[in-house]
């Protein structure tokens, strides 16, 4: 629970300057202090590899220098947040995505090049990893959302549609990936139908805590950390998301109240996923804090 006194944003700012990597400091400055987007792009460049992908623990749960799809998805989200998801940098990213795709033309969660470097135990390293919606959906969604057209997108988009249509049992992070795809998929009518079905699945399988005061009554997905629940705001990060339709106004307001109350005394938000190394938790909290601030602001909640 956050301490009283300074504003939500002021407490978060102190937390960011105290604990965050340079990249998250630059992202905060751009997003909330009118900072230069070029400074964000420069900071992101430190994680770029010669193959056009990103590594160097950009996604904190994957350590080491090698490029990975999850790092590269993270990089695309940063570029999207500063309005620079275009040009030669994104062209290089698409070439990397083409090179590392599976026979389906989609992305695995983890390439075997990670072997020998530390990684979260929940992400298995195998020699021939399968394509996964978890890795592919957010990338395809971001590229479509920024009107990027590249040959890689055709088969990857088809894969995402097939994966979303096939979902019968799922878990929160996979649903989030599906939403990231559906929110920007070019076929809007099909996306709305798919999102409506996915929303019923989320409610039927109780994948969203609709009453935070009773969250202990909701199941936690297999392999998740104890208490690693997801809430309506985790799926509907903005009012324009298709996932917003899954929840009533009352359910969403309770979710946002819970999110706001989760700010800690030091000004940051907590990491809820499994913490397997001290550094990953330390680097994860500023990322969670930036996401929380962005979600609260998108719904018009005061940060002052």
PDB file of N, CA, C and O in Angstrom, residues 203-275:
ATOM      1  N   UNK A 203     -14.125 -15.421 -18.791  1.00  0.00           N
ATOM      2  CA  UNK A 203     -15.073 -15.409 -17.679  1.00  0.00           C
ATOM      3  C   UNK A 203     -15.429 -16.832 -17.239  1.00  0.00           C
ATOM      4  O   UNK A 203     -15.491 -17.122 -16.040  1.00  0.00           O
ATOM      5  N   UNK A 204     -15.633 -17.719 -18.204  1.00  0.00           N
ATOM      6  CA  UNK A 204     -15.998 -19.092 -17.858  1.00  0.00           C
ATOM      7  C   UNK A 204     -14.883 -19.801 -17.099  1.00  0.00           C
ATOM      8  O   UNK A 204     -15.141 -20.571 -16.171  1.00  0.00           O
ATOM      9  N   UNK A 205     -13.635 -19.545 -17.478  1.00  0.00           N
ATOM     10  CA  UNK A 205     -12.499 -20.207 -16.836  1.00  0.00           C
ATOM     11  C   UNK A 205     -11.930 -19.392 -15.679  1.00  0.00           C
ATOM     12  O   UNK A 205     -10.919 -19.776 -15.103  1.00  0.00           O
ATOM     13  N   UNK A 206     -12.582 -18.293 -15.371  1.00  0.00           N
ATOM     14  CA  UNK A 206     -12.230 -17.446 -14.229  1.00  0.00           C
ATOM     15  C   UNK A 206     -10.765 -17.011 -14.294  1.00  0.00           C
ATOM     16  O   UNK A 206     -10.017 -17.072 -13.324  1.00  0.00           O
ATOM     17  N   UNK A 207     -10.377 -16.516 -15.468  1.00  0.00           N
ATOM     18  CA  UNK A 207      -9.007 -16.075 -15.687  1.00  0.00           C
ATOM     19  C   UNK A 207      -8.806 -14.612 -15.311  1.00  0.00           C
ATOM     20  O   UNK A 207      -7.682 -14.111 -15.395  1.00  0.00           O
ATOM     21  N   UNK A 208      -9.874 -13.936 -14.909  1.00  0.00           N
ATOM     22  CA  UNK A 208      -9.774 -12.551 -14.446  1.00  0.00           C
ATOM     23  C   UNK A 208     -10.447 -12.444 -13.086  1.00  0.00           C
ATOM     24  O   UNK A 208     -11.584 -12.909 -12.907  1.00  0.00           O
ATOM     25  N   UNK A 209      -9.762 -11.840 -12.147  1.00  0.00           N
ATOM     26  CA  UNK A 209     -10.339 -11.613 -10.815  1.00  0.00           C
ATOM     27  C   UNK A 209     -11.300 -10.435 -10.918  1.00  0.00           C
ATOM     28  O   UNK A 209     -10.878  -9.289 -11.105  1.00  0.00           O
ATOM     29  N   UNK A 210     -12.585 -10.702 -10.806  1.00  0.00           N
ATOM     30  CA  UNK A 210     -13.594  -9.662 -10.971  1.00  0.00           C
ATOM     31  C   UNK A 210     -13.881  -8.912  -9.679  1.00  0.00           C
ATOM     32  O   UNK A 210     -14.448  -7.818  -9.712  1.00  0.00           O
ATOM     33  N   UNK A 211     -13.480  -9.470  -8.554  1.00  0.00           N
ATOM     34  CA  UNK A 211     -13.643  -8.810  -7.253  1.00  0.00           C
ATOM     35  C   UNK A 211     -12.333  -8.962  -6.494  1.00  0.00           C
ATOM     36  O   UNK A 211     -12.069 -10.013  -5.910  1.00  0.00           O
ATOM     37  N   UNK A 212     -11.469  -7.932  -6.508  1.00  0.00           N
ATOM     38  CA  UNK A 212     -10.160  -8.056  -5.859  1.00  0.00           C
ATOM     39  C   UNK A 212     -10.226  -8.409  -4.376  1.00  0.00           C
ATOM     40  O   UNK A 212      -9.293  -9.030  -3.853  1.00  0.00           O
ATOM     41  N   UNK A 213     -11.310  -8.059  -3.713  1.00  0.00           N
ATOM     42  CA  UNK A 213     -11.422  -8.384  -2.285  1.00  0.00           C
ATOM     43  C   UNK A 213     -11.605  -9.879  -2.058  1.00  0.00           C
ATOM     44  O   UNK A 213     -11.451 -10.361  -0.931  1.00  0.00           O
ATOM     45  N   UNK A 214     -11.885 -10.630  -3.138  1.00  0.00           N
ATOM     46  CA  UNK A 214     -12.086 -12.074  -3.028  1.00  0.00           C
ATOM     47  C   UNK A 214     -11.125 -12.831  -3.939  1.00  0.00           C
ATOM     48  O   UNK A 214     -11.409 -13.947  -4.358  1.00  0.00           O
ATOM     49  N   UNK A 215      -9.968 -12.255  -4.227  1.00  0.00           N
ATOM     50  CA  UNK A 215      -9.076 -12.858  -5.209  1.00  0.00           C
ATOM     51  C   UNK A 215      -8.559 -14.227  -4.800  1.00  0.00           C
ATOM     52  O   UNK A 215      -8.200 -15.030  -5.668  1.00  0.00           O
ATOM     53  N   UNK A 216      -8.511 -14.503  -3.510  1.00  0.00           N
ATOM     54  CA  UNK A 216      -8.042 -15.815  -3.068  1.00  0.00           C
ATOM     55  C   UNK A 216      -8.973 -16.931  -3.553  1.00  0.00           C
ATOM     56  O   UNK A 216      -8.568 -18.100  -3.596  1.00  0.00           O
ATOM     57  N   UNK A 217     -10.191 -16.596  -3.926  1.00  0.00           N
ATOM     58  CA  UNK A 217     -11.141 -17.588  -4.403  1.00  0.00           C
ATOM     59  C   UNK A 217     -10.945 -17.934  -5.880  1.00  0.00           C
ATOM     60  O   UNK A 217     -11.560 -18.874  -6.379  1.00  0.00           O
ATOM     61  N   UNK A 218     -10.109 -17.168  -6.572  1.00  0.00           N
ATOM     62  CA  UNK A 218      -9.891 -17.393  -7.999  1.00  0.00           C
ATOM     63  C   UNK A 218      -8.686 -18.306  -8.204  1.00  0.00           C
ATOM     64  O   UNK A 218      -7.701 -18.220  -7.472  1.00  0.00           O
ATOM     65  N   UNK A 219      -8.733 -19.150  -9.234  1.00  0.00           N
ATOM     66  CA  UNK A 219      -7.607 -20.070  -9.469  1.00  0.00           C
ATOM     67  C   UNK A 219      -6.386 -19.336 -10.004  1.00  0.00           C
ATOM     68  O   UNK A 219      -6.490 -18.270 -10.627  1.00  0.00           O
ATOM     69  N   UNK A 220      -5.222 -19.912  -9.766  1.00  0.00           N
ATOM     70  CA  UNK A 220      -3.966 -19.434 -10.345  1.00  0.00           C
ATOM     71  C   UNK A 220      -3.525 -20.452 -11.387  1.00  0.00           C
ATOM     72  O   UNK A 220      -3.557 -21.660 -11.127  1.00  0.00           O
ATOM     73  N   UNK A 221      -3.127 -19.982 -12.540  1.00  0.00           N
ATOM     74  CA  UNK A 221      -2.769 -20.890 -13.636  1.00  0.00           C
ATOM     75  C   UNK A 221      -1.574 -21.764 -13.268  1.00  0.00           C
ATOM     76  O   UNK A 221      -0.692 -21.348 -12.507  1.00  0.00           O
ATOM     77  N   UNK A 222      -1.566 -22.950 -13.819  1.00  0.00           N
ATOM     78  CA  UNK A 222      -0.465 -23.891 -13.583  1.00  0.00           C
ATOM     79  C   UNK A 222       0.875 -23.261 -13.960  1.00  0.00           C
ATOM     80  O   UNK A 222       1.016 -22.693 -15.049  1.00  0.00           O
ATOM     81  N   UNK A 223       1.845 -23.359 -13.069  1.00  0.00           N
ATOM     82  CA  UNK A 223       3.168 -22.811 -13.322  1.00  0.00           C
ATOM     83  C   UNK A 223       3.342 -21.372 -12.915  1.00  0.00           C
ATOM     84  O   UNK A 223       4.468 -20.859 -12.903  1.00  0.00           O
ATOM     85  N   UNK A 224       2.250 -20.696 -12.578  1.00  0.00           N
ATOM     86  CA  UNK A 224       2.343 -19.311 -12.145  1.00  0.00           C
ATOM     87  C   UNK A 224       2.778 -19.260 -10.679  1.00  0.00           C
ATOM     88  O   UNK A 224       2.670 -20.239  -9.951  1.00  0.00           O
ATOM     89  N   UNK A 225       3.245 -18.099 -10.248  1.00  0.00           N
ATOM     90  CA  UNK A 225       3.630 -17.926  -8.849  1.00  0.00           C
ATOM     91  C   UNK A 225       2.390 -17.912  -7.963  1.00  0.00           C
ATOM     92  O   UNK A 225       1.293 -17.565  -8.421  1.00  0.00           O
ATOM     93  N   UNK A 226       2.499 -18.286  -6.705  1.00  0.00           N
ATOM     94  CA  UNK A 226       1.360 -18.187  -5.792  1.00  0.00           C
ATOM     95  C   UNK A 226       0.814 -16.755  -5.768  1.00  0.00           C
ATOM     96  O   UNK A 226       1.567 -15.792  -5.635  1.00  0.00           O
ATOM     97  N   UNK A 227      -0.483 -16.635  -5.946  1.00  0.00           N
ATOM     98  CA  UNK A 227      -1.105 -15.313  -5.937  1.00  0.00           C
ATOM     99  C   UNK A 227      -0.925 -14.509  -7.214  1.00  0.00           C
ATOM    100  O   UNK A 227      -1.267 -13.321  -7.246  1.00  0.00           O
ATOM    101  N   UNK A 228      -0.424 -15.136  -8.274  1.00  0.00           N
ATOM    102  CA  UNK A 228      -0.208 -14.408  -9.532  1.00  0.00           C
ATOM    103  C   UNK A 228      -1.514 -14.346 -10.330  1.00  0.00           C
ATOM    104  O   UNK A 228      -1.707 -15.033 -11.333  1.00  0.00           O
ATOM    105  N   UNK A 229      -2.403 -13.509  -9.843  1.00  0.00           N
ATOM    106  CA  UNK A 229      -3.696 -13.339 -10.486  1.00  0.00           C
ATOM    107  C   UNK A 229      -3.637 -12.255 -11.560  1.00  0.00           C
ATOM    108  O   UNK A 229      -2.749 -11.403 -11.561  1.00  0.00           O
ATOM    109  N   UNK A 230      -4.629 -12.290 -12.427  1.00  0.00           N
ATOM    110  CA  UNK A 230      -4.791 -11.244 -13.423  1.00  0.00           C
ATOM    111  C   UNK A 230      -6.170 -10.611 -13.250  1.00  0.00           C
ATOM    112  O   UNK A 230      -7.127 -11.271 -12.846  1.00  0.00           O
ATOM    113  N   UNK A 231      -6.247  -9.336 -13.590  1.00  0.00           N
ATOM    114  CA  UNK A 231      -7.431  -8.527 -13.346  1.00  0.00           C
ATOM    115  C   UNK A 231      -7.922  -7.927 -14.665  1.00  0.00           C
ATOM    116  O   UNK A 231      -7.192  -7.958 -15.666  1.00  0.00           O
ATOM    117  N   UNK A 232      -9.128  -7.396 -14.700  1.00  0.00           N
ATOM    118  CA  UNK A 232      -9.625  -6.814 -15.951  1.00  0.00           C
ATOM    119  C   UNK A 232      -8.660  -5.832 -16.611  1.00  0.00           C
ATOM    120  O   UNK A 232      -8.492  -5.837 -17.836  1.00  0.00           O
ATOM    121  N   UNK A 233      -7.989  -4.992 -15.821  1.00  0.00           N
ATOM    122  CA  UNK A 233      -7.086  -4.001 -16.425  1.00  0.00           C
ATOM    123  C   UNK A 233      -5.869  -4.654 -17.081  1.00  0.00           C
ATOM    124  O   UNK A 233      -5.230  -4.028 -17.927  1.00  0.00           O
ATOM    125  N   UNK A 234      -5.526  -5.897 -16.710  1.00  0.00           N
ATOM    126  CA  UNK A 234      -4.405  -6.578 -17.357  1.00  0.00           C
ATOM    127  C   UNK A 234      -4.733  -6.945 -18.797  1.00  0.00           C
ATOM    128  O   UNK A 234      -3.831  -7.021 -19.645  1.00  0.00           O
ATOM    129  N   UNK A 235      -5.992  -7.196 -19.080  1.00  0.00           N
ATOM    130  CA  UNK A 235      -6.418  -7.537 -20.436  1.00  0.00           C
ATOM    131  C   UNK A 235      -6.794  -6.287 -21.232  1.00  0.00           C
ATOM    132  O   UNK A 235      -6.420  -6.158 -22.392  1.00  0.00           O
ATOM    133  N   UNK A 236      -7.539  -5.402 -20.606  1.00  0.00           N
ATOM    134  CA  UNK A 236      -7.991  -4.167 -21.254  1.00  0.00           C
ATOM    135  C   UNK A 236      -7.130  -3.019 -20.763  1.00  0.00           C
ATOM    136  O   UNK A 236      -7.515  -2.261 -19.872  1.00  0.00           O
ATOM    137  N   UNK A 237      -5.935  -2.872 -21.349  1.00  0.00           N
ATOM    138  CA  UNK A 237      -4.998  -1.857 -20.864  1.00  0.00           C
ATOM    139  C   UNK A 237      -5.405  -0.443 -21.254  1.00  0.00           C
ATOM    140  O   UNK A 237      -4.925   0.531 -20.676  1.00  0.00           O
ATOM    141  N   UNK A 238      -6.269  -0.333 -22.254  1.00  0.00           N
ATOM    142  CA  UNK A 238      -6.806   0.964 -22.662  1.00  0.00           C
ATOM    143  C   UNK A 238      -8.312   0.827 -22.878  1.00  0.00           C
ATOM    144  O   UNK A 238      -8.807  -0.273 -23.154  1.00  0.00           O
ATOM    145  N   UNK A 239      -9.035   1.931 -22.799  1.00  0.00           N
ATOM    146  CA  UNK A 239     -10.486   1.852 -23.021  1.00  0.00           C
ATOM    147  C   UNK A 239     -10.844   1.383 -24.422  1.00  0.00           C
ATOM    148  O   UNK A 239     -11.938   0.861 -24.639  1.00  0.00           O
ATOM    149  N   UNK A 240      -9.939   1.568 -25.390  1.00  0.00           N
ATOM    150  CA  UNK A 240     -10.232   1.163 -26.757  1.00  0.00           C
ATOM    151  C   UNK A 240      -9.986  -0.291 -27.058  1.00  0.00           C
ATOM    152  O   UNK A 240     -10.294  -0.758 -28.160  1.00  0.00           O
ATOM    153  N   UNK A 241      -9.455  -1.047 -26.105  1.00  0.00           N
ATOM    154  CA  UNK A 241      -9.183  -2.461 -26.333  1.00  0.00           C
ATOM    155  C   UNK A 241     -10.486  -3.248 -26.471  1.00  0.00           C
ATOM    156  O   UNK A 241     -11.483  -2.971 -25.787  1.00  0.00           O
ATOM    157  N   UNK A 242     -10.478  -4.249 -27.340  1.00  0.00           N
ATOM    158  CA  UNK A 242     -11.647  -5.126 -27.455  1.00  0.00           C
ATOM    159  C   UNK A 242     -11.951  -5.820 -26.130  1.00  0.00           C
ATOM    160  O   UNK A 242     -13.109  -6.148 -25.851  1.00  0.00           O
ATOM    161  N   UNK A 243     -10.933  -6.034 -25.307  1.00  0.00           N
ATOM    162  CA  UNK A 243     -11.148  -6.693 -24.019  1.00  0.00           C
ATOM    163  C   UNK A 243     -11.931  -5.833 -23.044  1.00  0.00           C
ATOM    164  O   UNK A 243     -12.467  -6.355 -22.057  1.00  0.00           O
ATOM    165  N   UNK A 244     -12.039  -4.533 -23.304  1.00  0.00           N
ATOM    166  CA  UNK A 244     -12.828  -3.673 -22.404  1.00  0.00           C
ATOM    167  C   UNK A 244     -14.283  -4.134 -22.356  1.00  0.00           C
ATOM    168  O   UNK A 244     -14.956  -3.990 -21.327  1.00  0.00           O
ATOM    169  N   UNK A 245     -14.755  -4.711 -23.451  1.00  0.00           N
ATOM    170  CA  UNK A 245     -16.159  -5.138 -23.531  1.00  0.00           C
ATOM    171  C   UNK A 245     -16.435  -6.363 -22.667  1.00  0.00           C
ATOM    172  O   UNK A 245     -17.596  -6.721 -22.457  1.00  0.00           O
ATOM    173  N   UNK A 246     -15.398  -7.015 -22.195  1.00  0.00           N
ATOM    174  CA  UNK A 246     -15.596  -8.228 -21.402  1.00  0.00           C
ATOM    175  C   UNK A 246     -16.071  -7.928 -19.984  1.00  0.00           C
ATOM    176  O   UNK A 246     -16.537  -8.837 -19.295  1.00  0.00           O
ATOM    177  N   UNK A 247     -15.931  -6.694 -19.551  1.00  0.00           N
ATOM    178  CA  UNK A 247     -16.149  -6.375 -18.138  1.00  0.00           C
ATOM    179  C   UNK A 247     -17.128  -5.215 -17.988  1.00  0.00           C
ATOM    180  O   UNK A 247     -17.148  -4.290 -18.803  1.00  0.00           O
ATOM    181  N   UNK A 248     -17.923  -5.298 -16.935  1.00  0.00           N
ATOM    182  CA  UNK A 248     -18.834  -4.202 -16.640  1.00  0.00           C
ATOM    183  C   UNK A 248     -18.058  -2.993 -16.134  1.00  0.00           C
ATOM    184  O   UNK A 248     -16.883  -3.099 -15.746  1.00  0.00           O
ATOM    185  N   UNK A 249     -18.716  -1.839 -16.128  1.00  0.00           N
ATOM    186  CA  UNK A 249     -18.079  -0.634 -15.582  1.00  0.00           C
ATOM    187  C   UNK A 249     -17.656  -0.860 -14.134  1.00  0.00           C
ATOM    188  O   UNK A 249     -16.563  -0.442 -13.725  1.00  0.00           O
ATOM    189  N   UNK A 250     -18.518  -1.505 -13.353  1.00  0.00           N
ATOM    190  CA  UNK A 250     -18.211  -1.744 -11.942  1.00  0.00           C
ATOM    191  C   UNK A 250     -16.995  -2.657 -11.797  1.00  0.00           C
ATOM    192  O   UNK A 250     -16.109  -2.395 -10.959  1.00  0.00           O
ATOM    193  N   UNK A 251     -16.927  -3.705 -12.613  1.00  0.00           N
ATOM    194  CA  UNK A 251     -15.786  -4.621 -12.533  1.00  0.00           C
ATOM    195  C   UNK A 251     -14.486  -3.915 -12.895  1.00  0.00           C
ATOM    196  O   UNK A 251     -13.451  -4.107 -12.242  1.00  0.00           O
ATOM    197  N   UNK A 252     -14.538  -3.085 -13.926  1.00  0.00           N
ATOM    198  CA  UNK A 252     -13.321  -2.390 -14.331  1.00  0.00           C
ATOM    199  C   UNK A 252     -12.898  -1.354 -13.290  1.00  0.00           C
ATOM    200  O   UNK A 252     -11.707  -1.213 -12.985  1.00  0.00           O
ATOM    201  N   UNK A 253     -13.850  -0.633 -12.726  1.00  0.00           N
ATOM    202  CA  UNK A 253     -13.501   0.366 -11.713  1.00  0.00           C
ATOM    203  C   UNK A 253     -12.880  -0.292 -10.485  1.00  0.00           C
ATOM    204  O   UNK A 253     -11.917   0.234  -9.910  1.00  0.00           O
ATOM    205  N   UNK A 254     -13.405  -1.441 -10.080  1.00  0.00           N
ATOM    206  CA  UNK A 254     -12.794  -2.159  -8.959  1.00  0.00           C
ATOM    207  C   UNK A 254     -11.364  -2.568  -9.300  1.00  0.00           C
ATOM    208  O   UNK A 254     -10.468  -2.517  -8.463  1.00  0.00           O
ATOM    209  N   UNK A 255     -11.169  -2.996 -10.557  1.00  0.00           N
ATOM    210  CA  UNK A 255      -9.845  -3.410 -10.997  1.00  0.00           C
ATOM    211  C   UNK A 255      -8.869  -2.238 -10.958  1.00  0.00           C
ATOM    212  O   UNK A 255      -7.735  -2.362 -10.476  1.00  0.00           O
ATOM    213  N   UNK A 256      -9.305  -1.083 -11.444  1.00  0.00           N
ATOM    214  CA  UNK A 256      -8.436   0.096 -11.446  1.00  0.00           C
ATOM    215  C   UNK A 256      -8.173   0.589 -10.025  1.00  0.00           C
ATOM    216  O   UNK A 256      -7.064   1.053  -9.715  1.00  0.00           O
ATOM    217  N   UNK A 257      -9.176   0.495  -9.164  1.00  0.00           N
ATOM    218  CA  UNK A 257      -8.960   0.851  -7.749  1.00  0.00           C
ATOM    219  C   UNK A 257      -7.879  -0.039  -7.144  1.00  0.00           C
ATOM    220  O   UNK A 257      -7.011   0.436  -6.397  1.00  0.00           O
ATOM    221  N   UNK A 258      -7.962  -1.320  -7.459  1.00  0.00           N
ATOM    222  CA  UNK A 258      -6.966  -2.259  -6.946  1.00  0.00           C
ATOM    223  C   UNK A 258      -5.579  -1.924  -7.498  1.00  0.00           C
ATOM    224  O   UNK A 258      -4.589  -1.925  -6.749  1.00  0.00           O
ATOM    225  N   UNK A 259      -5.495  -1.625  -8.785  1.00  0.00           N
ATOM    226  CA  UNK A 259      -4.212  -1.282  -9.388  1.00  0.00           C
ATOM    227  C   UNK A 259      -3.613  -0.050  -8.715  1.00  0.00           C
ATOM    228  O   UNK A 259      -2.417  -0.038  -8.372  1.00  0.00           O
ATOM    229  N   UNK A 260      -4.411   0.976  -8.521  1.00  0.00           N
ATOM    230  CA  UNK A 260      -3.906   2.192  -7.886  1.00  0.00           C
ATOM    231  C   UNK A 260      -3.422   1.916  -6.471  1.00  0.00           C
ATOM    232  O   UNK A 260      -2.397   2.457  -6.027  1.00  0.00           O
ATOM    233  N   UNK A 261      -4.141   1.062  -5.755  1.00  0.00           N
ATOM    234  CA  UNK A 261      -3.784   0.771  -4.363  1.00  0.00           C
ATOM    235  C   UNK A 261      -2.542  -0.093  -4.237  1.00  0.00           C
ATOM    236  O   UNK A 261      -1.966  -0.178  -3.143  1.00  0.00           O
ATOM    237  N   UNK A 262      -2.125  -0.724  -5.325  1.00  0.00           N
ATOM    238  CA  UNK A 262      -0.954  -1.592  -5.287  1.00  0.00           C
ATOM    239  C   UNK A 262       0.365  -0.817  -5.299  1.00  0.00           C
ATOM    240  O   UNK A 262       1.431  -1.425  -5.135  1.00  0.00           O
ATOM    241  N   UNK A 263       0.327   0.480  -5.519  1.00  0.00           N
ATOM    242  CA  UNK A 263       1.570   1.247  -5.448  1.00  0.00           C
ATOM    243  C   UNK A 263       2.161   1.113  -4.048  1.00  0.00           C
ATOM    244  O   UNK A 263       1.476   1.284  -3.051  1.00  0.00           O
ATOM    245  N   UNK A 264       3.438   0.797  -3.986  1.00  0.00           N
ATOM    246  CA  UNK A 264       4.090   0.513  -2.715  1.00  0.00           C
ATOM    247  C   UNK A 264       4.641   1.791  -2.074  1.00  0.00           C
ATOM    248  O   UNK A 264       4.667   2.859  -2.686  1.00  0.00           O
ATOM    249  N   UNK A 265       5.098   1.661  -0.837  1.00  0.00           N
ATOM    250  CA  UNK A 265       5.616   2.820  -0.112  1.00  0.00           C
ATOM    251  C   UNK A 265       6.796   3.472  -0.821  1.00  0.00           C
ATOM    252  O   UNK A 265       7.021   4.680  -0.682  1.00  0.00           O
ATOM    253  N   UNK A 266       7.575   2.687  -1.583  1.00  0.00           N
ATOM    254  CA  UNK A 266       8.731   3.265  -2.269  1.00  0.00           C
ATOM    255  C   UNK A 266       8.355   3.913  -3.598  1.00  0.00           C
ATOM    256  O   UNK A 266       9.209   4.446  -4.304  1.00  0.00           O
ATOM    257  N   UNK A 267       7.072   3.864  -3.969  1.00  0.00           N
ATOM    258  CA  UNK A 267       6.589   4.511  -5.182  1.00  0.00           C
ATOM    259  C   UNK A 267       6.425   3.603  -6.370  1.00  0.00           C
ATOM    260  O   UNK A 267       5.837   3.996  -7.382  1.00  0.00           O
ATOM    261  N   UNK A 268       6.938   2.378  -6.289  1.00  0.00           N
ATOM    262  CA  UNK A 268       6.821   1.443  -7.397  1.00  0.00           C
ATOM    263  C   UNK A 268       5.723   0.425  -7.178  1.00  0.00           C
ATOM    264  O   UNK A 268       5.174   0.296  -6.080  1.00  0.00           O
ATOM    265  N   UNK A 269       5.425  -0.297  -8.245  1.00  0.00           N
ATOM    266  CA  UNK A 269       4.452  -1.384  -8.169  1.00  0.00           C
ATOM    267  C   UNK A 269       5.184  -2.721  -8.030  1.00  0.00           C
ATOM    268  O   UNK A 269       6.325  -2.857  -8.475  1.00  0.00           O
ATOM    269  N   UNK A 270       4.552  -3.703  -7.425  1.00  0.00           N
ATOM    270  CA  UNK A 270       5.228  -4.989  -7.197  1.00  0.00           C
ATOM    271  C   UNK A 270       5.209  -5.898  -8.414  1.00  0.00           C
ATOM    272  O   UNK A 270       4.310  -5.817  -9.254  1.00  0.00           O
ATOM    273  N   UNK A 271       6.206  -6.748  -8.507  1.00  0.00           N
ATOM    274  CA  UNK A 271       6.223  -7.841  -9.481  1.00  0.00           C
ATOM    275  C   UNK A 271       5.422  -8.993  -8.902  1.00  0.00           C
ATOM    276  O   UNK A 271       5.636  -9.391  -7.760  1.00  0.00           O
ATOM    277  N   UNK A 272       4.506  -9.542  -9.683  1.00  0.00           N
ATOM    278  CA  UNK A 272       3.668 -10.641  -9.183  1.00  0.00           C
ATOM    279  C   UNK A 272       4.095 -11.993  -9.736  1.00  0.00           C
ATOM    280  O   UNK A 272       3.697 -13.021  -9.195  1.00  0.00           O
ATOM    281  N   UNK A 273       4.885 -11.984 -10.821  1.00  0.00           N
ATOM    282  CA  UNK A 273       5.296 -13.274 -11.374  1.00  0.00           C
ATOM    283  C   UNK A 273       6.430 -13.864 -10.539  1.00  0.00           C
ATOM    284  O   UNK A 273       6.996 -13.221  -9.674  1.00  0.00           O
ATOM    285  N   UNK A 274       6.750 -15.113 -10.849  1.00  0.00           N
ATOM    286  CA  UNK A 274       7.727 -15.844 -10.055  1.00  0.00           C
ATOM    287  C   UNK A 274       9.100 -15.169 -10.127  1.00  0.00           C
ATOM    288  O   UNK A 274       9.628 -14.901 -11.193  1.00  0.00           O
ATOM    289  N   UNK A 275       9.668 -14.889  -8.947  1.00  0.00           N
ATOM    290  CA  UNK A 275      10.959 -14.224  -8.854  1.00  0.00           C
ATOM    291  C   UNK A 275      12.040 -15.279  -8.604  1.00  0.00           C
ATOM    292  O   UNK A 275      12.067 -15.907  -7.559  1.00  0.00           O
TER     293      UNK A 275
END
